């Protein structure tokens, strides 16, 4: 869950893990630790027709989530780190 500040609401003020409620570290609006940001736009044939869902998970909760998968996530090496 993200909160923005400023008149234009573009500066990131706070990120909270939707799963555990932990606030993630921010410095000058830039997150300083691992975060997973989910964003789903649901359309026809779904149970949430026309809705957009978004959420954030801290690294610990992301690890727990992918640990519950029947198939592992696809892992590739990144040459440019964020
Ligand atoms: Zn969490």
Coordinates of N, CA and C and ligand atoms in Angstrom, one line a residue:
X1 N 0.9 -1.2 0.0 CA 0.0 0.0 0.0 C 0.9 1.2 0.0
X2 N 0.6 2.1 -0.9 CA 1.5 3.3 -1.1 C 0.7 4.6 -0.8
X3 N 1.4 5.5 -0.1 CA 0.8 6.8 0.2 C 1.7 7.8 -0.4
X4 N 1.1 8.8 -1.1 CA 1.8 9.9 -1.8 C 1.5 11.2 -1.1
X5 N 2.5 12.1 -1.2 CA 2.3 13.4 -0.6 C 2.5 14.5 -1.7
X6 N 2.3 15.7 -1.3 CA 2.5 16.9 -2.2 C 1.2 17.2 -2.9
X7 N 1.1 18.4 -3.4 CA -0.1 18.8 -4.1 C -0.4 17.9 -5.4
X8 N 0.7 17.4 -6.0 CA 0.5 16.6 -7.2 C 0.4 15.1 -6.8
X9 N 0.6 14.8 -5.6 CA 0.5 13.4 -5.1 C 1.5 12.5 -5.9
X10 N 2.7 13.0 -6.2 CA 3.6 12.2 -6.9 C 4.8 11.7 -6.1
X11 N 5.0 12.4 -4.9 CA 6.1 12.0 -4.1 C 5.7 10.9 -3.1
X12 N 6.5 9.8 -3.2 CA 6.1 8.7 -2.3 C 6.4 9.0 -0.9
X13 N 5.5 8.8 0.0 CA 5.6 9.2 1.4 C 5.8 7.9 2.2
X14 N 5.1 6.8 1.8 CA 5.1 5.6 2.7 C 4.7 4.4 1.9
X15 N 5.4 3.3 2.1 CA 5.0 2.0 1.6 C 4.8 1.0 2.8
X16 N 3.7 0.4 2.8 CA 3.4 -0.6 3.9 C 3.1 -1.9 3.2
X17 N 3.7 -3.0 3.7 CA 3.4 -4.3 3.2 C 1.9 -4.7 3.5
X18 N 1.2 -5.0 2.5 CA -0.2 -5.4 2.7 C -0.4 -6.6 3.5
X19 N 0.6 -7.5 3.5 CA 0.4 -8.8 4.2 C 0.6 -8.6 5.7
X20 N 1.8 -8.1 6.1 CA 2.1 -8.0 7.5 C 2.0 -6.6 8.2
X21 N 1.8 -5.6 7.3 CA 1.7 -4.3 7.9 C 3.0 -3.5 8.2
X22 N 4.1 -4.2 7.9 CA 5.4 -3.5 8.2 C 5.6 -2.4 7.2
X23 N 6.1 -1.3 7.7 CA 6.4 -0.1 6.9 C 7.8 -0.3 6.3
X24 N 8.0 -0.1 5.0 CA 9.3 -0.3 4.4 C 10.1 1.0 4.4
X25 N 11.4 0.9 4.4 CA 12.3 2.0 4.5 C 12.3 2.8 3.2
X26 N 12.1 4.1 3.4 CA 12.1 5.1 2.3 C 13.1 6.2 2.6
X27 N 13.8 6.6 1.5 CA 14.7 7.8 1.7 C 14.5 8.7 0.5
X28 N 14.1 9.9 0.7 CA 13.8 10.8 -0.3 C 12.8 10.2 -1.4
X29 N 11.8 9.5 -0.9 CA 10.8 8.9 -1.8 C 11.3 7.7 -2.5
X30 N 12.4 7.1 -2.2 CA 13.0 5.9 -2.9 C 13.1 4.8 -1.9
X31 N 12.5 3.7 -2.2 CA 12.4 2.5 -1.3 C 13.8 2.0 -1.2
X32 N 14.2 1.6 0.1 CA 15.6 1.2 0.4 C 15.7 -0.3 0.7
X33 N 14.7 -1.0 0.4 CA 14.8 -2.5 0.6 C 13.9 -3.2 -0.5
X34 N 14.0 -4.5 -0.5 CA 13.3 -5.3 -1.5 C 11.8 -5.1 -1.3
X35 N 11.1 -4.9 -2.4 CA 9.6 -4.8 -2.3 C 9.0 -5.5 -3.6
X36 N 7.9 -6.2 -3.5 CA 7.2 -6.7 -4.6 C 5.9 -5.9 -4.7
X37 N 5.7 -5.3 -5.9 CA 4.5 -4.5 -6.2 C 3.6 -5.3 -7.2
X38 N 2.4 -5.7 -6.7 CA 1.5 -6.4 -7.6 C 0.5 -5.4 -8.1
X39 N 0.1 -5.6 -9.4 CA -0.9 -4.8 -10.0 C -1.7 -5.6 -11.0
X40 N -2.9 -5.7 -10.8 CA -3.8 -6.6 -11.7 C -5.0 -5.8 -12.2
X41 N -5.2 -5.8 -13.4 CA -6.4 -5.2 -14.0 C -7.3 -6.3 -14.5
X42 N -8.5 -6.4 -13.8 CA -9.4 -7.5 -14.1 C -10.4 -7.1 -15.1
X43 N -10.7 -8.0 -16.0 CA -11.6 -7.7 -17.1 C -12.8 -8.7 -17.2
X44 N -13.4 -8.8 -18.3 CA -14.5 -9.7 -18.5 C -14.0 -11.1 -18.1
X45 N -14.9 -11.9 -17.8 CA -14.7 -13.3 -17.4 C -13.9 -13.5 -16.1
X46 N -13.8 -12.4 -15.3 CA -13.2 -12.5 -14.0 C -14.2 -12.1 -13.0
X47 N -13.9 -12.4 -11.7 CA -14.9 -12.1 -10.7 C -14.8 -10.6 -10.3
X48 N -13.9 -9.8 -10.8 CA -13.7 -8.4 -10.5 C -13.8 -7.5 -11.7
X49 N -14.7 -7.8 -12.6 CA -14.8 -7.1 -13.9 C -14.7 -5.6 -13.7
X50 N -13.7 -5.0 -14.4 CA -13.5 -3.6 -14.4 C -12.7 -3.0 -13.2
X51 N -12.2 -3.9 -12.3 CA -11.4 -3.4 -11.2 C -9.9 -3.5 -11.4
X52 N -9.2 -2.6 -10.8 CA -7.7 -2.7 -10.7 C -7.3 -2.9 -9.3
X53 N -6.5 -3.9 -9.1 CA -6.0 -4.2 -7.7 C -4.5 -4.0 -7.7
X54 N -4.0 -3.3 -6.6 CA -2.6 -3.2 -6.4 C -2.2 -3.4 -5.0
X55 N -1.0 -3.9 -4.8 CA -0.6 -4.1 -3.4 C 1.0 -4.2 -3.4
X56 N 1.5 -4.1 -2.2 CA 3.0 -4.2 -2.0 C 3.2 -5.3 -1.0
X57 N 4.3 -6.1 -1.1 CA 4.8 -7.1 -0.2 C 6.2 -6.8 0.2
X58 N 6.5 -6.9 1.5 CA 7.9 -6.8 1.9 C 8.6 -8.1 1.4
X59 N 9.9 -8.2 1.5 CA 10.7 -9.3 1.0 C 10.3 -10.6 1.7
X60 N 10.1 -10.5 3.1 CA 9.8 -11.7 3.9 C 8.4 -12.3 3.4
X61 N 7.4 -11.4 3.2 CA 6.1 -11.9 2.8 C 6.1 -12.4 1.4
X62 N 6.9 -11.8 0.5 CA 7.1 -12.3 -0.9 C 7.7 -13.7 -0.9
X63 N 8.7 -13.9 0.0 CA 9.4 -15.2 0.1 C 8.4 -16.2 0.6
X64 N 7.6 -15.9 1.5 CA 6.6 -16.8 2.0 C 5.5 -17.2 0.9
X65 N 5.1 -16.1 0.2 CA 4.2 -16.3 -0.9 C 4.7 -17.3 -2.0
X66 N 5.9 -17.0 -2.5 CA 6.4 -17.9 -3.6 C 6.8 -19.2 -3.0
X67 N 7.1 -19.3 -1.7 CA 7.3 -20.6 -1.1 C 6.1 -21.5 -1.1
X68 N 4.9 -20.9 -1.3 CA 3.7 -21.7 -1.3 C 3.3 -22.2 -2.7
X69 N 4.0 -21.7 -3.7 CA 3.7 -22.1 -5.1 C 4.0 -23.5 -5.4
X70 N 3.2 -24.2 -6.2 CA 3.4 -25.5 -6.6 C 4.6 -25.6 -7.6
X71 N 4.7 -24.6 -8.4 CA 5.9 -24.5 -9.3 C 6.7 -23.3 -9.0
X72 N 8.0 -23.4 -9.1 CA 8.9 -22.2 -8.7 C 8.7 -21.1 -9.6
X73 N 9.1 -19.9 -9.1 CA 9.1 -18.7 -10.0 C 10.2 -18.8 -11.0
X74 N 10.1 -18.1 -12.1 CA 11.1 -18.1 -13.1 C 12.2 -17.1 -12.6
X75 N 13.4 -17.5 -12.6 CA 14.5 -16.6 -12.1 C 15.5 -16.4 -13.2
X76 N 15.8 -15.1 -13.5 CA 16.8 -14.7 -14.4 C 17.8 -13.8 -13.8
X77 N 19.0 -13.7 -14.2 CA 20.0 -12.8 -13.7 C 19.7 -11.4 -14.3
X78 N 19.8 -10.4 -13.4 CA 19.6 -9.0 -13.8 C 21.0 -8.4 -13.9
X79 N 21.3 -7.7 -15.0 CA 22.6 -7.1 -15.1 C 22.6 -5.6 -14.6
X80 N 21.4 -5.0 -14.6 CA 21.2 -3.7 -14.1 C 20.3 -3.7 -12.9
X81 N 20.9 -3.5 -11.7 CA 20.1 -3.5 -10.5 C 19.4 -2.2 -10.3
X82 N 18.2 -2.3 -9.7 CA 17.4 -1.0 -9.5 C 17.9 -0.4 -8.2
Ligands
LIG1 ZN1 5.3 -8.2 4.9

